[in-house]
Coordinates of C-alpha atoms in Angstrom, one line a residue:
M22 CA -24.3 5.0 -8.4
R23 CA -27.2 3.3 -6.5
P24 CA -26.0 0.2 -5.1
F25 CA -29.3 -1.6 -4.0
Q26 CA -32.2 -2.5 -6.1
P27 CA -35.7 -1.7 -4.5
N28 CA -36.1 -5.2 -3.0
G29 CA -32.9 -4.6 -1.1
A30 CA -30.5 -6.8 -3.1
F31 CA -27.2 -5.6 -4.3
R32 CA -27.3 -5.0 -8.0
A33 CA -25.9 -7.6 -10.0
I34 CA -22.1 -8.2 -10.2
E35 CA -20.6 -9.2 -13.5
S36 CA -19.2 -12.8 -14.1
G37 CA -17.1 -14.6 -16.9
E38 CA -16.2 -12.4 -19.7
E39 CA -17.8 -9.2 -18.1
L40 CA -15.7 -9.9 -14.9
R41 CA -12.4 -10.1 -16.8
R42 CA -13.5 -6.8 -18.7
S43 CA -14.4 -5.0 -15.5
A44 CA -11.0 -6.3 -13.7
I45 CA -9.2 -4.9 -16.7
R46 CA -11.0 -1.6 -16.7
G47 CA -10.6 -1.4 -12.8
A48 CA -6.9 -2.2 -13.0
A49 CA -6.2 0.6 -15.4
A50 CA -8.3 3.1 -13.4
S51 CA -6.7 2.2 -10.3
V52 CA -3.1 2.5 -11.6
I53 CA -3.6 5.7 -13.5
G54 CA -5.5 7.4 -10.5
Q55 CA -2.6 6.2 -8.3
A56 CA -0.1 7.3 -10.9
A57 CA -1.8 10.8 -10.7
G58 CA -1.7 10.6 -6.9
F59 CA 2.0 9.8 -7.0
V60 CA 2.7 12.9 -9.0
V61 CA 0.8 15.0 -6.6
Q62 CA 2.4 13.3 -3.5
M63 CA 6.0 13.7 -4.8
A64 CA 5.2 17.4 -5.6
S65 CA 4.1 17.6 -1.8
V66 CA 7.1 15.9 -0.6
I67 CA 9.3 18.1 -2.6
V68 CA 7.6 21.5 -1.7
L69 CA 6.8 20.7 2.1
A70 CA 10.4 19.4 2.7
R71 CA 11.6 22.9 2.1
L72 CA 8.8 24.7 3.9
L73 CA 8.9 22.5 7.0
T74 CA 11.5 21.1 9.2
P75 CA 12.5 17.6 10.1
T76 CA 11.3 18.2 13.7
D77 CA 7.8 19.3 12.2
F78 CA 7.4 16.0 10.4
G79 CA 8.6 14.1 13.6
I80 CA 6.0 15.6 15.8
V81 CA 3.2 14.8 13.5
T82 CA 4.6 11.2 13.1
M83 CA 4.7 10.6 16.7
V84 CA 0.8 11.2 16.6
T85 CA 0.2 9.3 13.4
T86 CA 2.1 6.4 14.5
F87 CA -1.2 5.6 16.7
N88 CA -3.7 7.5 14.8
L89 CA -3.4 5.5 11.5
L90 CA -4.3 2.4 13.6
F91 CA -7.3 4.0 14.9
R92 CA -8.3 5.7 11.5
S93 CA -8.0 2.4 9.6
W94 CA -10.9 0.8 11.7
G95 CA -13.6 0.0 9.1
L96 CA -11.4 0.6 6.1
N97 CA -9.4 -2.7 6.9
G98 CA -12.1 -5.2 7.7
F99 CA -15.6 -4.1 6.4
T100 CA -13.9 -3.2 2.9
E101 CA -12.8 -6.6 2.5
L102 CA -16.2 -8.1 3.8
I103 CA -18.3 -6.2 1.3
M104 CA -15.8 -7.1 -1.5
Q105 CA -15.6 -10.9 -0.7
R106 CA -19.1 -11.6 0.3
E107 CA -21.2 -13.6 -2.4
E108 CA -24.3 -11.8 -1.5
L109 CA -24.9 -8.5 0.1
S110 CA -28.4 -7.1 1.3
E111 CA -29.2 -3.3 2.0
S112 CA -30.1 -4.2 5.7
L113 CA -26.8 -5.9 6.3
A114 CA -24.8 -2.9 4.5
S115 CA -26.9 -0.4 6.8
N116 CA -26.0 -2.6 10.0
L117 CA -22.4 -2.5 9.1
F118 CA -22.5 1.1 8.5
W119 CA -23.8 1.8 12.0
V120 CA -21.5 -0.5 13.6
N121 CA -18.4 0.9 11.9
L122 CA -19.6 4.6 12.8
G123 CA -20.5 3.8 16.3
I124 CA -17.0 2.1 17.0
G125 CA -15.2 4.9 15.2
T126 CA -16.8 7.6 17.4
L127 CA -15.8 5.7 20.4
L128 CA -12.3 5.5 18.9
T129 CA -12.2 9.2 18.1
V130 CA -13.0 10.1 21.7
V131 CA -10.6 7.6 23.1
F132 CA -7.7 8.8 21.0
A133 CA -8.3 12.7 21.5
A134 CA -8.1 11.7 25.2
S135 CA -4.8 9.8 24.9
G136 CA -2.8 12.8 23.7
R137 CA -1.5 13.5 27.1
L138 CA -0.2 9.6 27.5
M139 CA 1.6 10.0 23.9
A140 CA 3.1 13.4 25.1
L141 CA 4.6 11.7 28.2
F142 CA 5.7 8.7 26.2
F143 CA 7.7 10.8 23.5
N144 CA 8.6 13.8 26.2
N145 CA 7.0 16.3 23.9
S146 CA 4.2 18.5 24.9
A147 CA 3.2 19.5 21.4
V148 CA 1.8 15.9 21.0
T149 CA -1.2 16.5 23.2
P150 CA -2.9 19.1 21.0
V151 CA -1.9 17.4 17.7
A152 CA -3.5 14.3 18.9
A153 CA -6.6 16.2 19.4
G154 CA -6.7 17.6 16.0
M155 CA -5.8 14.3 14.2
S156 CA -8.6 12.3 16.1
L157 CA -11.1 14.2 13.8
T158 CA -9.9 12.1 10.8
I159 CA -11.1 8.7 12.6
F160 CA -14.6 9.9 12.7
L161 CA -14.6 11.2 9.0
G162 CA -13.1 8.1 7.8
C163 CA -15.9 6.0 9.1
L164 CA -18.2 8.1 7.4
A165 CA -16.9 7.2 4.1
Y166 CA -15.4 3.6 4.3
I167 CA -18.7 1.7 3.7
H168 CA -19.8 3.8 0.9
L169 CA -16.1 3.5 -0.8
A170 CA -16.4 -0.5 -0.5
L171 CA -19.8 -0.6 -2.2
L172 CA -18.6 1.4 -5.1
Q173 CA -15.6 -1.1 -5.3
R174 CA -18.0 -3.9 -5.0
A175 CA -19.8 -2.5 -7.9
M176 CA -16.5 -2.4 -10.1
H177 CA -16.6 1.3 -9.9
F178 CA -12.8 1.5 -9.6
R179 CA -12.5 4.7 -11.6
T180 CA -14.7 6.5 -9.1
V181 CA -13.0 5.5 -6.2
A182 CA -9.6 6.4 -7.9
L183 CA -11.1 9.8 -8.7
I184 CA -12.1 10.5 -5.2
N185 CA -8.7 9.2 -3.7
F186 CA -6.9 11.5 -6.1
I187 CA -9.1 14.6 -5.1
G188 CA -8.6 13.9 -1.6
A189 CA -4.9 13.5 -2.0
A190 CA -4.6 17.0 -4.0
A191 CA -6.5 18.7 -1.3
Y192 CA -4.3 17.4 1.4
V193 CA -1.1 18.7 -0.6
L194 CA -2.9 22.0 -1.1
F195 CA -4.1 22.8 2.1
C196 CA -0.8 21.7 3.7
I197 CA 1.0 24.1 1.3
L198 CA -1.2 26.8 2.1
F199 CA -1.0 26.3 6.0
A200 CA 2.8 25.8 5.8
L201 CA 3.0 29.2 4.0
A202 CA 0.9 30.7 6.6
G203 CA 3.6 29.8 9.1
L204 CA 1.5 26.9 10.9
H205 CA 4.4 24.5 11.0
Y206 CA 3.5 21.1 12.0
W207 CA -0.3 22.2 12.3
A208 CA 0.0 22.6 8.5
L209 CA 0.1 18.6 8.2
V210 CA -2.6 18.1 10.8
W211 CA -5.3 20.5 9.0
G212 CA -4.1 19.1 5.6
C213 CA -5.1 15.6 6.8
V214 CA -8.5 16.7 8.3
A215 CA -9.4 18.6 5.1
Q216 CA -8.6 15.5 3.0
Y217 CA -10.9 13.1 5.0
L218 CA -13.7 15.5 5.0
L219 CA -13.7 16.1 1.3
I220 CA -13.4 12.2 0.7
A221 CA -16.4 11.7 3.1
I222 CA -18.4 14.3 1.1
L223 CA -17.5 12.9 -2.2
S224 CA -18.2 9.1 -1.3
W225 CA -21.7 10.2 -0.3
S226 CA -22.0 12.1 -3.4
M227 CA -20.8 9.2 -5.7
C228 CA -22.7 6.4 -3.9
Q229 CA -26.0 7.6 -3.6
W230 CA -27.3 5.5 -0.6
V231 CA -28.6 6.4 2.7
P232 CA -28.2 3.9 5.5
R233 CA -31.3 2.5 6.9
L234 CA -31.9 2.2 10.5
P235 CA -30.4 -0.8 12.2
S236 CA -32.3 -4.1 12.2
R237 CA -32.2 -7.4 13.3
K238 CA -30.0 -9.3 10.9
S239 CA -28.8 -12.9 11.6
D240 CA -25.7 -12.8 9.6
T241 CA -24.5 -9.3 10.8
S242 CA -22.6 -10.8 13.6
A243 CA -20.8 -13.3 11.4
G244 CA -20.0 -10.5 9.1
V245 CA -18.5 -8.4 11.9
M246 CA -16.5 -11.2 13.1
F247 CA -15.0 -11.6 9.7
A248 CA -14.2 -7.8 9.7
F249 CA -12.7 -8.2 13.0
N250 CA -10.2 -11.0 12.0
V251 CA -9.1 -8.9 9.2
Y252 CA -8.7 -5.8 11.4
L253 CA -6.9 -8.0 13.9
H254 CA -4.3 -8.9 11.2
F255 CA -4.0 -5.3 10.2
G256 CA -3.6 -4.3 13.7
F257 CA -0.5 -6.6 14.4
N258 CA 0.6 -5.9 10.9
Y259 CA 0.4 -2.0 11.6
L260 CA 2.3 -2.8 15.0
T261 CA 4.9 -4.4 13.1
R262 CA 5.1 -1.4 10.8
N263 CA 5.1 1.0 13.6
T264 CA 7.3 -0.3 16.2
D265 CA 10.2 1.4 14.4
N266 CA 8.6 4.9 14.6
L267 CA 7.9 4.1 18.5
L268 CA 11.5 3.0 19.0
V269 CA 13.3 5.7 17.0
G270 CA 11.1 8.6 18.4
Y271 CA 11.4 7.4 21.9
K272 CA 15.1 6.8 21.7
F273 CA 16.3 9.4 19.4
G274 CA 13.7 12.2 19.4
A275 CA 11.6 14.2 16.8
Q276 CA 14.5 15.4 14.4
V277 CA 16.0 11.9 13.9
L278 CA 12.4 10.4 13.5
G279 CA 11.7 13.1 11.0
F280 CA 14.8 11.8 8.7
Y281 CA 13.7 8.3 9.5
K282 CA 10.1 8.9 8.5
R283 CA 10.9 10.5 5.1
A284 CA 13.2 7.7 4.2
Y285 CA 10.6 5.1 5.2
D286 CA 7.8 6.9 3.4
L287 CA 9.5 6.9 0.1
F288 CA 10.6 3.2 0.7
V289 CA 6.9 2.1 1.0
L290 CA 5.9 4.4 -1.8
A291 CA 6.4 1.2 -4.1
A292 CA 3.8 -0.7 -2.3
T293 CA 1.3 2.3 -2.1
Q294 CA 1.6 3.3 -5.7
L295 CA 1.9 -0.2 -7.4
L296 CA 0.6 -2.7 -4.8
S297 CA -2.3 -0.7 -3.3
P298 CA -4.4 0.1 -6.7
L299 CA -4.2 -3.5 -7.6
S300 CA -5.2 -5.2 -4.5
S301 CA -8.8 -4.4 -4.4
V302 CA -9.1 -5.5 -8.3
A303 CA -6.8 -8.7 -7.5
V304 CA -8.8 -9.5 -4.4
G305 CA -12.1 -9.1 -6.2
V306 CA -11.3 -11.3 -9.2
L307 CA -9.3 -13.9 -7.3
S308 CA -12.5 -14.2 -4.8
R309 CA -14.7 -15.2 -7.9
V310 CA -12.3 -17.9 -9.1
S311 CA -11.4 -19.2 -5.7
S312 CA -13.3 -22.6 -6.5
D313 CA -10.8 -23.2 -9.5
R314 CA -7.6 -23.6 -8.4
E315 CA -5.6 -23.7 -11.5
Q316 CA -7.2 -20.7 -12.7
F317 CA -6.8 -18.9 -9.4
E318 CA -3.1 -20.0 -9.5
R319 CA -2.5 -18.9 -13.0
Y320 CA -4.0 -15.2 -12.4
F321 CA -2.0 -15.1 -9.3
L322 CA 1.4 -16.0 -10.8
R323 CA 0.8 -13.6 -13.5
A324 CA 0.4 -10.7 -11.2
L325 CA 3.5 -12.2 -9.2
S326 CA 5.6 -12.1 -12.2
L327 CA 4.8 -8.5 -13.0
L328 CA 5.5 -7.3 -9.6
A329 CA 8.8 -9.1 -9.6
F330 CA 10.1 -7.7 -12.7
V331 CA 9.2 -4.2 -11.9
G332 CA 9.7 -4.3 -8.2
M333 CA 13.2 -6.2 -8.3
G334 CA 14.7 -3.6 -10.9
V335 CA 13.2 -0.7 -9.0
G336 CA 14.7 -1.9 -5.5
A337 CA 18.1 -2.4 -6.9
D338 CA 18.3 0.8 -8.7
F339 CA 17.1 2.7 -5.4
C340 CA 19.9 1.0 -3.6
L341 CA 22.4 2.5 -5.9
I342 CA 20.9 6.0 -6.3
G343 CA 19.4 6.3 -2.7
R344 CA 21.4 9.3 -1.5
D345 CA 21.5 11.1 -4.7
F346 CA 17.7 10.7 -5.1
I347 CA 17.1 12.2 -1.6
R348 CA 19.4 15.0 -2.2
V349 CA 17.7 15.8 -5.4
L350 CA 14.0 15.4 -4.1
L351 CA 14.2 16.9 -0.7
G352 CA 17.4 19.1 -0.7
P353 CA 20.9 18.7 1.1
Q354 CA 19.3 19.4 4.7
W355 CA 17.7 15.8 4.4
D356 CA 21.0 14.0 3.5
E357 CA 20.9 11.8 6.5
A358 CA 17.4 10.5 5.2
G359 CA 19.3 9.4 2.1
K360 CA 21.6 7.1 4.2
I361 CA 18.8 5.5 5.7
F362 CA 16.9 5.1 2.4
T363 CA 20.0 3.4 0.7
L364 CA 19.5 0.4 3.3
F365 CA 15.7 0.2 2.5
G366 CA 16.4 -0.3 -1.2
P367 CA 17.0 -4.0 -1.6
G368 CA 13.9 -4.6 0.3
I369 CA 11.4 -3.2 -2.1
G370 CA 11.0 -5.8 -4.6
V371 CA 10.6 -8.7 -2.0
M372 CA 8.2 -6.3 0.0
L373 CA 5.9 -6.3 -3.0
L374 CA 6.1 -10.0 -3.6
Y375 CA 5.5 -10.9 0.0
N376 CA 2.5 -8.5 0.5
T377 CA 0.7 -10.5 -2.1
H378 CA 0.1 -13.3 0.6
G379 CA -2.8 -11.1 1.8
W380 CA -4.6 -11.5 -1.6
I381 CA -4.7 -15.2 -1.0
H382 CA -6.0 -15.1 2.5
L383 CA -8.8 -12.8 1.6
A384 CA -9.7 -14.3 -1.8
I385 CA -10.3 -17.7 -0.4
G386 CA -12.1 -16.2 2.8
R387 CA -9.7 -17.2 5.4
P388 CA -8.8 -14.0 7.5
E389 CA -8.3 -16.0 10.6
R390 CA -5.2 -17.5 9.0
W391 CA -4.1 -14.1 7.9
F392 CA -4.3 -12.9 11.4
R393 CA -2.3 -15.8 12.8
W394 CA 0.4 -15.1 10.4
G395 CA 0.3 -11.5 11.4
L396 CA 1.5 -12.5 15.0
I397 CA 4.3 -14.5 13.3
E398 CA 5.2 -11.5 11.4
F399 CA 5.0 -9.1 14.4
A400 CA 7.1 -11.5 16.5
C401 CA 10.0 -11.9 13.9
T402 CA 10.1 -8.1 12.5
G403 CA 9.9 -6.7 16.2
S404 CA 12.8 -9.0 17.4
L405 CA 15.0 -7.7 14.3
F406 CA 14.0 -4.1 15.5
L407 CA 15.3 -4.8 18.8
M408 CA 18.4 -6.5 17.7
M409 CA 19.3 -3.6 15.5
L410 CA 18.3 -0.7 17.3
H411 CA 21.7 -0.1 18.6
W412 CA 22.7 1.0 15.1
G413 CA 20.1 3.8 15.0
P414 CA 17.7 4.4 12.3
S415 CA 20.2 2.7 9.7
G416 CA 19.9 -0.5 11.7
I417 CA 16.2 -0.4 11.7
A418 CA 16.1 0.1 7.9
F419 CA 18.4 -2.9 7.5
A420 CA 15.9 -5.0 9.9
W421 CA 13.2 -4.2 7.5
T422 CA 14.9 -5.4 4.5
A423 CA 16.1 -8.5 6.3
S424 CA 12.3 -9.2 7.4
F425 CA 10.9 -9.4 4.0
F426 CA 13.6 -11.7 2.8
I427 CA 13.0 -13.9 5.9
L428 CA 9.3 -14.0 5.8
M429 CA 8.4 -14.0 2.0
L430 CA 8.5 -17.7 1.1
P431 CA 6.9 -19.0 4.4
G432 CA 4.2 -16.3 4.2
L433 CA 3.1 -17.3 0.6
W434 CA 3.4 -21.1 1.4
Y435 CA 1.2 -20.6 4.5
A436 CA -1.4 -18.6 2.6
G437 CA -1.7 -20.9 -0.3
K438 CA -1.8 -24.1 1.9
P439 CA -5.4 -24.4 2.1
I440 CA -5.9 -24.6 -1.9
E441 CA -2.5 -26.3 -2.4
L442 CA -0.8 -23.5 -4.2
N443 CA 2.5 -24.5 -5.3
V444 CA 5.3 -22.2 -3.8
W445 CA 8.1 -23.6 -5.7
R446 CA 6.4 -22.6 -8.8
M447 CA 6.4 -19.1 -7.4
V448 CA 10.3 -19.5 -6.6
S449 CA 10.9 -20.7 -10.3
L450 CA 9.0 -17.6 -11.4
V451 CA 10.8 -14.9 -9.3
W452 CA 14.3 -16.1 -8.8
K453 CA 15.5 -15.0 -11.9
Y454 CA 14.4 -11.3 -11.6
F455 CA 16.2 -11.3 -8.3
A456 CA 19.5 -12.8 -9.9
A457 CA 19.3 -10.2 -12.8
S458 CA 18.9 -7.2 -10.5
S459 CA 21.4 -8.3 -8.1
G460 CA 24.0 -9.0 -10.9
A461 CA 23.2 -5.6 -12.7
A462 CA 23.5 -3.7 -9.6
L463 CA 26.9 -5.1 -8.8
L464 CA 28.1 -4.5 -12.4
T465 CA 26.5 -1.1 -12.3
F466 CA 28.5 -0.1 -9.2
A467 CA 31.8 -1.4 -10.7
V468 CA 31.2 0.8 -13.8
V469 CA 30.0 4.1 -12.3
R470 CA 32.1 4.0 -8.9
N471 CA 34.9 6.0 -10.7
F472 CA 32.5 8.5 -12.3
H473 CA 33.3 12.1 -11.6
T474 CA 30.8 14.9 -12.3
P475 CA 32.2 18.1 -14.0
V476 CA 33.9 20.7 -11.7
A477 CA 31.2 23.1 -12.5
L478 CA 28.4 21.2 -11.1
E479 CA 28.0 20.9 -7.2
G480 CA 25.5 19.8 -4.8
G481 CA 22.0 19.0 -6.3
P482 CA 23.0 19.2 -10.1
A483 CA 25.8 16.8 -9.6
A484 CA 23.7 14.5 -7.6
A485 CA 21.0 14.7 -10.4
L486 CA 23.6 13.8 -13.0
R487 CA 24.9 10.8 -11.0
L488 CA 21.5 9.8 -10.5
V489 CA 20.6 9.6 -14.4
V490 CA 23.9 7.9 -15.3
T491 CA 23.5 5.3 -12.6
T492 CA 20.0 4.6 -13.5
A493 CA 20.6 4.5 -17.2
V494 CA 23.7 2.0 -16.8
F495 CA 21.5 -0.1 -14.4
L496 CA 18.3 -0.2 -16.6
V497 CA 20.7 -1.4 -19.7
L498 CA 22.2 -4.1 -17.7
Y499 CA 19.1 -5.2 -15.9
L500 CA 17.3 -5.8 -19.0
L501 CA 20.0 -7.7 -20.7
A502 CA 20.3 -9.9 -17.4
V503 CA 16.6 -10.6 -17.8
V504 CA 17.0 -11.4 -21.4
V505 CA 19.8 -14.0 -20.8
L506 CA 18.3 -15.6 -17.8
H507 CA 15.1 -16.0 -19.5
R508 CA 16.7 -16.9 -23.0
G509 CA 14.5 -14.4 -24.7
T510 CA 12.6 -11.2 -24.4
K511 CA 9.3 -13.0 -23.3
P512 CA 9.1 -11.3 -19.9
I513 CA 9.7 -7.9 -21.2
A514 CA 7.3 -8.6 -23.9
E515 CA 4.7 -9.9 -21.6
T516 CA 5.0 -6.9 -19.0
I517 CA 4.9 -4.4 -21.9
A518 CA 1.7 -6.1 -23.2
M519 CA 0.0 -6.1 -19.9
L520 CA 0.8 -2.4 -19.3
K521 CA -0.5 -1.4 -22.7
Y522 CA -3.8 -2.9 -21.3
L523 CA -3.7 -0.5 -18.4
V524 CA -3.6 2.4 -21.0
P525 CA -7.2 3.9 -21.4
S526 CA -7.4 3.6 -25.2
R527 CA -6.2 0.1 -24.9
S528 CA -8.8 -0.7 -22.2
Q529 CA -11.6 0.7 -24.2
A530 CA -10.5 -1.1 -27.2
I531 CA -10.4 -4.3 -25.3
L532 CA -14.3 -4.1 -24.9
N533 CA -14.5 -5.3 -28.5
T534 CA -12.1 -7.9 -28.6
P535 CA -13.2 -11.5 -28.1
V536 CA -13.0 -12.9 -24.6
Q537 CA -10.2 -15.4 -25.5
Q538 CA -8.0 -12.5 -26.1
V539 CA -8.5 -11.2 -22.7
D540 CA -8.0 -14.2 -21.0
T541 CA -4.7 -14.5 -22.8
A542 CA -3.8 -11.3 -21.7
V543 CA -4.5 -12.1 -18.1
S544 CA -2.9 -15.6 -18.0
T545 CA 0.1 -15.3 -20.5
L546 CA 2.1 -17.8 -18.2
D547 CA 0.5 -20.7 -20.2

């Protein structure tokens, strides 16, 4: 893809009918790519959990707790700027690239030099060299982010999904090979470096654009300020989401942190696998209808309904099967992580709904409000962490779940206030899914609590059987509860219809359907 025309203007972006079609194709490609990545990631979790120890994961987590904040400079900020900006010139994109790379290079050096301080904080000398190795990912990431953002702006979501999938697969492959070679925690470090190197190479290959030398551009400073506001929100949000690692690692050590991190990673898997691929598509589409409040609200509520139906069900089920799920997935040596994961389960659905408030802030071009809300989020969640630290990793997991319940409604209200989005319409849309999942979970527990596995089955096989039985009972009860509360199967039918549009064959067929049918598929709330 060549993003710019000879005159330096960005190639035309679709609108109207073409925008809706591109959105559905983009969502399909993103979700399918993320699903493939999920399979690869789960394979890596299963294999690496048996090749490496909790301590190995704990040491690398001590470093990545800080590294991910530095590594995300440019990814969070410039990506949203390029997606949201109505007009984008090649000179502005070039300036953004050099600003991003310059700051990224500085952050790489600073992070490598800070390894000794991190080692002192965690009282673990292995942290120093690991920090030096992981610093390379900061520079490599900054090489790729602008090119990936240009691909997304051009609606090449399929290409971006392919690049990310290849990078994830490379990470898994190299980690396993290095672990088999006996490199212990270094397997995770070099696997991550290989992933970012490959993503940088592929992004430049797919987006065939070489940045020009920096030039004086009047709107560069305004663009950088927009990106900086987005990154400030991400920074505080990141601090919120990693204060737990700091507290657990500092107070309980690398092994306990390893258990906690495995449970947390599976907890946020729902957000990374379901919400993340939809976010870039959602922000792109909502940005282009932000001037029409009714259409904006209709599209947003349709996405919220889908997330509520899936997320509430998945969260309640994981609350029931958490321990058995970890036992089957990772093995008996990770049972402690299973206890922690069970407390994360109830927060999965609410987390998905809460995180959509960022779509609103970005789509209406108000990142400064997103940043301000990030301060409130940090204060609330950090306070809960400190209150629950006495109860160890389980207390921190409970604090996470409680924070999403506390922040969801205020967060959505604050995000939608500038365009007068009706938060109570959101409540009326999702409360039935919450009630259905809660009721189904309680009934499932009452039904299966006396279920005994055959004597011949022990350990993993017994856990797998309990997992299957519990999930099957819960799924039936949950769907029945949804039908009863909605007085019909409309929510289920709408969700199935939307998912069908995300299947490649349907996405291709939709190109030949009238635009009214496409609009109906996206806005079935009406």
